[in-house]
Tab-separated table of C-alpha atoms in Angstrom:
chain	number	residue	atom	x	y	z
A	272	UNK	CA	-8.154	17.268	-65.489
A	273	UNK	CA	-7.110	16.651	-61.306
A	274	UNK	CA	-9.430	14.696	-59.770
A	275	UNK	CA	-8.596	14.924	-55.946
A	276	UNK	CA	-10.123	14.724	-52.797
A	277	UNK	CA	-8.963	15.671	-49.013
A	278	UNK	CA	-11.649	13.734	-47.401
A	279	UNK	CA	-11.923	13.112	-43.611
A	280	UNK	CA	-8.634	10.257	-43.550
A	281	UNK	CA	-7.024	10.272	-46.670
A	282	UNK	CA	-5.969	12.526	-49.448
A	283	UNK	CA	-6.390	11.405	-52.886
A	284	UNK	CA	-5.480	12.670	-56.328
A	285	UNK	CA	-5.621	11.286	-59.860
A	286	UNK	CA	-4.821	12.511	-63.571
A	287	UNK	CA	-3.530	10.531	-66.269
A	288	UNK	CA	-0.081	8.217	-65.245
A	289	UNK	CA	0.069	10.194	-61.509
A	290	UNK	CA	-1.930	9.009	-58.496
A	291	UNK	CA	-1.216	9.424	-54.537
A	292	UNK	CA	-2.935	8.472	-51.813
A	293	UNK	CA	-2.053	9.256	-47.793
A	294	UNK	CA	-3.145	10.424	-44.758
A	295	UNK	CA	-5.202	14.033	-44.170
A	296	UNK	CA	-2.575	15.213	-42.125
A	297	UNK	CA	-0.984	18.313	-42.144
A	298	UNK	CA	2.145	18.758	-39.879
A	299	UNK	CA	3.774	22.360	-39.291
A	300	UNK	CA	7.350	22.121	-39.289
A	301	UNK	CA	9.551	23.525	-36.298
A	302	UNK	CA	12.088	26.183	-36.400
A	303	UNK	CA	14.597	23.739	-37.389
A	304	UNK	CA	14.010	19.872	-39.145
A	305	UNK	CA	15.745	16.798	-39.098
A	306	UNK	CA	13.330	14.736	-40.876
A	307	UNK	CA	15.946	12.837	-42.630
A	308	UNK	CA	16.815	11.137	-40.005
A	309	UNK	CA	13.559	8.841	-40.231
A	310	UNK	CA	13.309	6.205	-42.428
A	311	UNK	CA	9.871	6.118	-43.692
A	312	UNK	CA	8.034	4.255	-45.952
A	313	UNK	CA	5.220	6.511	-45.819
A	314	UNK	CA	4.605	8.770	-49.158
A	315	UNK	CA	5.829	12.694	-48.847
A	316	UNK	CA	6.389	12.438	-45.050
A	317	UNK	CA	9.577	13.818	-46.116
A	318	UNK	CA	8.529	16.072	-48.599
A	319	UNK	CA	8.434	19.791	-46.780
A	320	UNK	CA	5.734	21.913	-48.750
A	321	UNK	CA	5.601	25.280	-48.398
A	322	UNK	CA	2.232	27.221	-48.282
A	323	UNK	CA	1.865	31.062	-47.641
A	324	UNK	CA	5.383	31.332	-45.975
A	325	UNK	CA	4.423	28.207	-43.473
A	326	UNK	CA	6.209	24.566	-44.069
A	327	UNK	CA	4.605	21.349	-43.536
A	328	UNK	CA	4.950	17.604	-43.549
A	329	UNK	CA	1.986	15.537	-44.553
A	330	UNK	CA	0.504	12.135	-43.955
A	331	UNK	CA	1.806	11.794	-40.430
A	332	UNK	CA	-0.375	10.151	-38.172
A	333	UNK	CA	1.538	11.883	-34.773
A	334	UNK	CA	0.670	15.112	-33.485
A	335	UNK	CA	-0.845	16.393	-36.835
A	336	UNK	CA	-3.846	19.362	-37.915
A	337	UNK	CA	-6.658	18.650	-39.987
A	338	UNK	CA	-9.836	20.253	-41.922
A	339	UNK	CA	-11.556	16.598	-41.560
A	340	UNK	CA	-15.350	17.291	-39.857
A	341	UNK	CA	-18.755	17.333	-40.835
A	342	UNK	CA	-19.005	21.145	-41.058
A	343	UNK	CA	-19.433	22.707	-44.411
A	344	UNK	CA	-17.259	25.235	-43.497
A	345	UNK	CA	-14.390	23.267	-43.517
A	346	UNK	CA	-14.010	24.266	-47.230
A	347	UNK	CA	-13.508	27.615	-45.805
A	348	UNK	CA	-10.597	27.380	-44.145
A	349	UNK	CA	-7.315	27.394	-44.720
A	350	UNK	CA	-6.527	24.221	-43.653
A	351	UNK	CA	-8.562	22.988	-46.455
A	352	UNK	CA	-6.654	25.018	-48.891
A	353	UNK	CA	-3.320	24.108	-47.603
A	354	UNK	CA	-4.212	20.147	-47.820
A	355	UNK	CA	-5.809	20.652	-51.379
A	356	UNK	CA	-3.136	22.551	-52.815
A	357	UNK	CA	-0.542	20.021	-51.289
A	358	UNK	CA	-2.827	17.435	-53.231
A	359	UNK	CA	-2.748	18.707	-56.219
A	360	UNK	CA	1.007	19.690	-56.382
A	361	UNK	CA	1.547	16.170	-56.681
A	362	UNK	CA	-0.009	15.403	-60.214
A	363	UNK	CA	0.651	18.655	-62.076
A	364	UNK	CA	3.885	20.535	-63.233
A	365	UNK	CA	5.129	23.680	-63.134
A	366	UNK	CA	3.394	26.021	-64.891
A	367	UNK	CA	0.138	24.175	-65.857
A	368	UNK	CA	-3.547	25.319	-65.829
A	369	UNK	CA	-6.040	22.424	-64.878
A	370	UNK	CA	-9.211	21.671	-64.493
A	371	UNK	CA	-9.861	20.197	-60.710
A	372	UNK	CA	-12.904	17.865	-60.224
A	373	UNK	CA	-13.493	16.510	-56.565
A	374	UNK	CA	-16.307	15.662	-54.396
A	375	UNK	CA	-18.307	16.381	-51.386
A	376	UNK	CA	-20.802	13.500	-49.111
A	377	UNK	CA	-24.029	13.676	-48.663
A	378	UNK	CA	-24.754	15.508	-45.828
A	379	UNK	CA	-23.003	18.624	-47.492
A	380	UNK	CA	-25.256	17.890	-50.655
A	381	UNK	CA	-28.247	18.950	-49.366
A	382	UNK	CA	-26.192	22.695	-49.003
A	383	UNK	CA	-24.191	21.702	-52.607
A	384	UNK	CA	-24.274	25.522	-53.755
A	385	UNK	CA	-23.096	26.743	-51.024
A	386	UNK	CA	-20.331	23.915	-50.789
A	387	UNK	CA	-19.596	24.366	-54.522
A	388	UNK	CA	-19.032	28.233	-53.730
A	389	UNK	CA	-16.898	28.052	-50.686
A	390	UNK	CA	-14.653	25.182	-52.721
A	391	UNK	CA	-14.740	27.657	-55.823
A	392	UNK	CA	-13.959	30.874	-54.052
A	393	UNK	CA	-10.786	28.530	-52.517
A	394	UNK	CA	-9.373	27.186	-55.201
A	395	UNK	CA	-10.039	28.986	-58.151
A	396	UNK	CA	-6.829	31.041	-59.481
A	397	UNK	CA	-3.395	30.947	-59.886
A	398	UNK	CA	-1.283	29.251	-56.816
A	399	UNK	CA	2.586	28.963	-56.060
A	400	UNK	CA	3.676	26.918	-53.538
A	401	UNK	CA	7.838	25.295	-52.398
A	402	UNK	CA	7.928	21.575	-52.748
A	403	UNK	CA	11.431	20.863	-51.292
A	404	UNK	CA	12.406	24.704	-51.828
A	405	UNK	CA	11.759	24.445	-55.715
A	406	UNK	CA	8.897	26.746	-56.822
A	407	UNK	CA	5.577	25.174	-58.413
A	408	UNK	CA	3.295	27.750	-60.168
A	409	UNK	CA	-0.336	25.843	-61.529
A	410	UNK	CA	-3.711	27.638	-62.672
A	411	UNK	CA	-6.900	26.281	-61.905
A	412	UNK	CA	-9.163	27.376	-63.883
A	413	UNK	CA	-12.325	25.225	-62.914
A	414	UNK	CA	-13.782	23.214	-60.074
A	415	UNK	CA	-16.248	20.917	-60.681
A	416	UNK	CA	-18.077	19.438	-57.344
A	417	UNK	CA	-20.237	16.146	-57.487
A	418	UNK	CA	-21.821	13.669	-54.772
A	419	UNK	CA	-18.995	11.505	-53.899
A	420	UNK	CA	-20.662	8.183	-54.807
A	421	UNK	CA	-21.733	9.247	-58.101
A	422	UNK	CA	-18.626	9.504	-58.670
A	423	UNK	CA	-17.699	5.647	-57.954
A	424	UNK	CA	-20.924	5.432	-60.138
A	425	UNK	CA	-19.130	6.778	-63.448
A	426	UNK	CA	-16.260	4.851	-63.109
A	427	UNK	CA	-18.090	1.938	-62.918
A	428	UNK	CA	-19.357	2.891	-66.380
A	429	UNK	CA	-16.556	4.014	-67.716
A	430	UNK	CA	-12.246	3.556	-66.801
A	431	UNK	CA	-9.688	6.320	-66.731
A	432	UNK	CA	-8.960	5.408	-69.696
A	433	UNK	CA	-12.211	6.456	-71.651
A	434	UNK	CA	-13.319	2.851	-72.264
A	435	UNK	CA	-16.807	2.046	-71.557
A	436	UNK	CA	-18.169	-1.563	-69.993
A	437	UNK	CA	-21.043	-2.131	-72.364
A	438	UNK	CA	-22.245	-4.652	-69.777
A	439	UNK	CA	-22.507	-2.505	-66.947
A	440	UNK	CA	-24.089	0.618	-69.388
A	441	UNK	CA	-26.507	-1.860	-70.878
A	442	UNK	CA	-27.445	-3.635	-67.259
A	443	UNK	CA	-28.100	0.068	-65.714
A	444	UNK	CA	-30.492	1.485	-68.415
A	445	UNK	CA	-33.443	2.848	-67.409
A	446	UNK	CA	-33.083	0.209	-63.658
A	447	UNK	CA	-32.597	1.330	-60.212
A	448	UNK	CA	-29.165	1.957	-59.046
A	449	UNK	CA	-27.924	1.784	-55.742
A	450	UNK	CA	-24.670	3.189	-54.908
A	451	UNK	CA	-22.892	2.554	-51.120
A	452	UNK	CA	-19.435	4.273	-50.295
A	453	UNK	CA	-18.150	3.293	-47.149
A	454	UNK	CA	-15.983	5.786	-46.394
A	455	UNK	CA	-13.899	6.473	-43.630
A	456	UNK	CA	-15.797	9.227	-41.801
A	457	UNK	CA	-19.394	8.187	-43.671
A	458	UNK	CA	-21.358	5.968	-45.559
A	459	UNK	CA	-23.345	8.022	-48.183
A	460	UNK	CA	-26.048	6.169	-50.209
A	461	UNK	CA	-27.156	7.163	-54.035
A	462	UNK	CA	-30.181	6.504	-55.874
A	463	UNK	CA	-29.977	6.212	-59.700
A	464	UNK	CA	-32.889	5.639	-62.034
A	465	UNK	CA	-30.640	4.867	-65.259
A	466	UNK	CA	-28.480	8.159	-65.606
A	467	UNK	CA	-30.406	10.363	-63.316
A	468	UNK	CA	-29.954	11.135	-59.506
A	469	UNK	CA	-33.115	10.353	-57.763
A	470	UNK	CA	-32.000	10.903	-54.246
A	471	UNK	CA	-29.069	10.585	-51.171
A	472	UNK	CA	-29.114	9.769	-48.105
A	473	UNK	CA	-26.310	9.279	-45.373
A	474	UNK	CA	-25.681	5.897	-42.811
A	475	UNK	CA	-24.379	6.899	-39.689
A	476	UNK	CA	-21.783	4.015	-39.132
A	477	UNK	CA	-18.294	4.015	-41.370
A	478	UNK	CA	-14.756	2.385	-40.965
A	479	UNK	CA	-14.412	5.732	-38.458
A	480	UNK	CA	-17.057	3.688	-36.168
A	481	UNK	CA	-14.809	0.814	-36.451
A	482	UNK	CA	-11.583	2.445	-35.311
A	483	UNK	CA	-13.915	4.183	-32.419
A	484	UNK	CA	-15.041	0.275	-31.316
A	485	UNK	CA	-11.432	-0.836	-31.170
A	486	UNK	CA	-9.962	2.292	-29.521
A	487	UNK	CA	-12.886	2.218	-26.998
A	488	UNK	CA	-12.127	-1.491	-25.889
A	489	UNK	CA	-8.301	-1.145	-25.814
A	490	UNK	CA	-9.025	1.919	-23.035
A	491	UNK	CA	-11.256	-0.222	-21.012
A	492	UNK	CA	-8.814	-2.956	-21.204
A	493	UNK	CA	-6.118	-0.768	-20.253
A	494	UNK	CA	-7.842	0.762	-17.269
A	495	UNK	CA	-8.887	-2.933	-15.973
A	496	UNK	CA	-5.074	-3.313	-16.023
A	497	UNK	CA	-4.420	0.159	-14.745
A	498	UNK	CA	-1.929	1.084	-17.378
A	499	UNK	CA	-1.079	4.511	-19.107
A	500	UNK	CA	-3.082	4.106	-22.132
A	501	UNK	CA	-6.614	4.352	-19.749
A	502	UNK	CA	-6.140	7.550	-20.516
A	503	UNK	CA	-4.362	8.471	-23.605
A	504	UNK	CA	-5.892	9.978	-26.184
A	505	UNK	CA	-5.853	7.791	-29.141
A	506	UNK	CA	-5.876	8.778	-32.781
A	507	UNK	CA	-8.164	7.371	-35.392
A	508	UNK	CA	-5.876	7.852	-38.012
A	509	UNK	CA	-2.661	6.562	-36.049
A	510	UNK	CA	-4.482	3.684	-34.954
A	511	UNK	CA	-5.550	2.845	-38.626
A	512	UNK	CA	-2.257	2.876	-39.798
A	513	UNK	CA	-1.011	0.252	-37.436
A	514	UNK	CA	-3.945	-2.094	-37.518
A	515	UNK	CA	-3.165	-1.719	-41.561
A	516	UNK	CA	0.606	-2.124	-41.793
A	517	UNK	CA	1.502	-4.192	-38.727
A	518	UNK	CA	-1.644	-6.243	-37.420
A	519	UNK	CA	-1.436	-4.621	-33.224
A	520	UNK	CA	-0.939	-1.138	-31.743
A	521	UNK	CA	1.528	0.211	-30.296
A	522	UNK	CA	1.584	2.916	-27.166
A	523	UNK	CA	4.482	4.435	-25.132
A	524	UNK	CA	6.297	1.168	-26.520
A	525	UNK	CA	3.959	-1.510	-25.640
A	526	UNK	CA	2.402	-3.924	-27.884
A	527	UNK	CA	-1.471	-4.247	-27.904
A	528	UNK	CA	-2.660	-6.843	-29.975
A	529	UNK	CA	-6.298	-5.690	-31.171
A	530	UNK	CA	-7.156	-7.683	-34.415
A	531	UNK	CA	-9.747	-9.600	-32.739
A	532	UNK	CA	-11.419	-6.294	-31.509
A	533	UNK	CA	-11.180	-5.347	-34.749
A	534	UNK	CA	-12.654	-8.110	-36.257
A	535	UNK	CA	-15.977	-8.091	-34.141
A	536	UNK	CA	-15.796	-4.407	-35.170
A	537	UNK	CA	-16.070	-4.474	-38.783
A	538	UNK	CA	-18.474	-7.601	-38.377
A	539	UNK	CA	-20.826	-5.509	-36.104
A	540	UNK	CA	-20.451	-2.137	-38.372
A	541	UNK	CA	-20.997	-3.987	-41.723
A	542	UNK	CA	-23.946	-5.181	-40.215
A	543	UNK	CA	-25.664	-2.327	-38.499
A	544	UNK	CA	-24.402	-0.577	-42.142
A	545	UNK	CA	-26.553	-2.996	-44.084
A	546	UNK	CA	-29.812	-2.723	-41.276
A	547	UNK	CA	-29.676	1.075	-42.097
A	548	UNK	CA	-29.660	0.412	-45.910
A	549	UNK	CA	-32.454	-1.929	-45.272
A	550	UNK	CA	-34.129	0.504	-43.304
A	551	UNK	CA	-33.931	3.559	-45.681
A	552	UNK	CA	-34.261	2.281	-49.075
A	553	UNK	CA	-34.582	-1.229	-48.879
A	554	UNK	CA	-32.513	-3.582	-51.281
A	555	UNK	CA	-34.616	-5.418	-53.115
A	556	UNK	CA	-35.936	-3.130	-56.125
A	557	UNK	CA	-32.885	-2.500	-57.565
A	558	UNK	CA	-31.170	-3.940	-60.218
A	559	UNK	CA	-27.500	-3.411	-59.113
A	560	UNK	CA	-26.349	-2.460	-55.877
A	561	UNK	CA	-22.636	-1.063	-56.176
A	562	UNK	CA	-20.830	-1.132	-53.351
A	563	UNK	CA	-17.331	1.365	-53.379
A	564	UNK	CA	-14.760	2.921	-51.317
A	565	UNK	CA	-12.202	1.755	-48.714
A	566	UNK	CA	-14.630	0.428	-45.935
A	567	UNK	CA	-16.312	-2.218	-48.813
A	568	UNK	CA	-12.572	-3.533	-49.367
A	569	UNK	CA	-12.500	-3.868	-45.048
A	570	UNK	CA	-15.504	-5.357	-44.755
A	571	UNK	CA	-16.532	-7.223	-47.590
A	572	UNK	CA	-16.238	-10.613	-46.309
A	573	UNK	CA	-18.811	-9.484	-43.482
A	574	UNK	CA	-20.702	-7.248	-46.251
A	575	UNK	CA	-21.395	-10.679	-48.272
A	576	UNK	CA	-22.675	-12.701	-45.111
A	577	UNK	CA	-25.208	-9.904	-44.718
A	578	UNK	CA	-26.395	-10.985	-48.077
A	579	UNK	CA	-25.913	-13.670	-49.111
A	580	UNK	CA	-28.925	-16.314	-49.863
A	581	UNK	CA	-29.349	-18.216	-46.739
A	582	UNK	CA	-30.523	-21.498	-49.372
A	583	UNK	CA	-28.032	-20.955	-51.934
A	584	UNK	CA	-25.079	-19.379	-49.823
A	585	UNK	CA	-24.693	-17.224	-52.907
A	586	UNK	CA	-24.638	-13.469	-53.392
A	587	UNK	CA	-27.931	-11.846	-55.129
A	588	UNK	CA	-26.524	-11.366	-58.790
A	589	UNK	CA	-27.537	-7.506	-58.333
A	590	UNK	CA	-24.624	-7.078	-56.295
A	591	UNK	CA	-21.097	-5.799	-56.976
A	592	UNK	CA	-17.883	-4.216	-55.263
A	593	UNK	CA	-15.668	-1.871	-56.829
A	594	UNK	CA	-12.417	-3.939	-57.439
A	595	UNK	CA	-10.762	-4.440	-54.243
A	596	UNK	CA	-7.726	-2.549	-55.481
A	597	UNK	CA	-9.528	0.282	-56.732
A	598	UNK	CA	-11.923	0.752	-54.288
A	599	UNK	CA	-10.203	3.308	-52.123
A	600	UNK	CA	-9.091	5.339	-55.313
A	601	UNK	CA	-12.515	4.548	-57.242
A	602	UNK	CA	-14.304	8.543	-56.474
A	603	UNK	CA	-11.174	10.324	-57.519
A	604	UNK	CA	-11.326	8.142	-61.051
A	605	UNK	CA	-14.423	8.636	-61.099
A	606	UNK	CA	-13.951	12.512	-60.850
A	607	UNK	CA	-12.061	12.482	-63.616
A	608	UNK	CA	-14.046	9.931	-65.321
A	609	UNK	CA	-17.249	12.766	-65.441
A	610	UNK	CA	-15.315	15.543	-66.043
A	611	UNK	CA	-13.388	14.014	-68.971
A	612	UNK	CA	-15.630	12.295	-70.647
A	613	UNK	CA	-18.865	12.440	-69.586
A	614	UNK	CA	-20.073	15.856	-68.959
């Protein structure tokens, strides 16, 4: 079993002692490369895959395609294919037939057959693709498609390795769950009474609002000062990347430093995330309250002062975040939590 997902920032993909995790970028190699030249730090930017005659690097953050959007079509198209095959070449070997389990947000649940049958009709069969010019043959012989925050559900319930936490099992029997993944292009919302899906619902703001806040102030900055980035066109993903590994942004060579923007931004987001929670479902009537993927590990600190008990200055004990380490890769477990053990 593959659990994977080529969501609308990063790739992800887990089985058993293999795991990766990078940008959803796709990059279509020139006539000729010199790639080697860089020294990069960033996983398989080197790598050249080959797909349907057409080479690509992946995980760039500069001048790169994507399926990422809201559209259920986007499972469609090739793009899709190309990323989720890429995925998936990373975990298997040559000659294997797998079982792939990924999953899809709420606002494509509502349409989940037809989402299921576009993802299907895409990846079911037998693929080859060139990973550095060697061929890799793999077989998949099933999809299976979930709500992406049931997913962190499961693997709250149960590891990767098949263990259960009795504690957790026992706590969510026949209670109310509430599940929030902050993702990077959504927040999606899931309501659990003990193993059953009640209902979903989507919040508008994610760590994409954040990265729209900062980029948005840095332009107005820049055209106060009249200088070139006024009018650049900056990229979510790029800018992510920088904030992440070096703390400022860089453009055309200059140094911007943003972390205070950013700050305010995740403050402001977390807060207008937990409003809208407020607003939809209301916190109070359930008895956990799990709180999962990469945008919980960002804004946590800010996530807490939301809720914390103004008398106490202590968290409700109905709340919990998916370890901070685990967070980002918690759905993709948690795909291959269901689909190994659970289903």
């Amino acid at each position: 079993v593959v659990g994977f997902e080529a969501a609308n920032s990063f790739v992800k993909v887990f089985t058993r002692g293999r795991q990766a995790v990078y940008a959803n970028t796709i990059t279509e190699l020139g006539q000729e490369s010199f790639s080697k030249v860089l020294e990069t730090t960033e996983r398989n930017a080197n790598t050249v895959y080959t797909v349907n005659g057409k080479s690509y690097n992946v995980g760039l953050t500069h001048k790169y395609r994507t399926s990422s959007g809201t559209d259920i079509e986007r499972y469609k198209s090739e793009m899709y294919l190309i990323e989720s095959l890429i995925a998936i070449s990373q975990v298997v070997d040559d000659g294997e037939t797998i079982t792939v389990a990924t999953g899809i947000p709420a606002d494509h649940y509502h349409a989940k057959g037809t989402a299921k049958q576009y993802i299907n009709a895409a990846l079911v069969g037998t693929h080859t693709i060139l990973v550095n010019g060697n061929e890799l043959t793999f077989t998949i012989k099933e999809v299976v498609v979930i709500l992406q925050p049931l997913a962190s559900y499961f693997y709250a319930l149960v590891n990767e390795l098949g263990t259960a936490d009795d504690s957790m099992i026992e706590r969510i029997e026949n209670t109310e769950t509430l599940i929030i993944d902050i993702g990077f292009g959504t927040t999606d919302l899931a309501y659990c009474l003990g193993y059953n899906l009640h209902n979903f619902d989507v919040v508008t703001d994610s760590m994409k609002t954040v990265y729209e806040k900062v980029a948005q102030q840095l332009k107005a900055d820049a055209a106060a000062k009249n200088v070139k980035l006024a009018t650049a066109k900056i990229k979510l993903l790029d800018l992510e990347k920088q904030i992440r590994e070096k703390k400022y942004f860089t453009y055309a060579n200059k140094r911007y430093d943003v972390m205070g923007t950013y700050e305010k931004a995740l403050k402001e987001t977390a807060s207008n995330i937990i409003a809208d929670v407020r607003s939809s479902t209301g916190l109070d009537q359930f008895t956990t309250i799990i709180f999962t993927g990469g945008g919980s590990k960002s804004m946590a600190a800010y996530i807490e002062n939301e809720l914390k008990d103004p008398a106490t200055d202590n968290l409700p004990e109905n709340i919990f975040f998916i370890d901070s380490k685990a967070a980002q890769m918690a759905n993709v477990k948690g795909y291959f939590v269901y689909t190994n053990y659970l289903r």
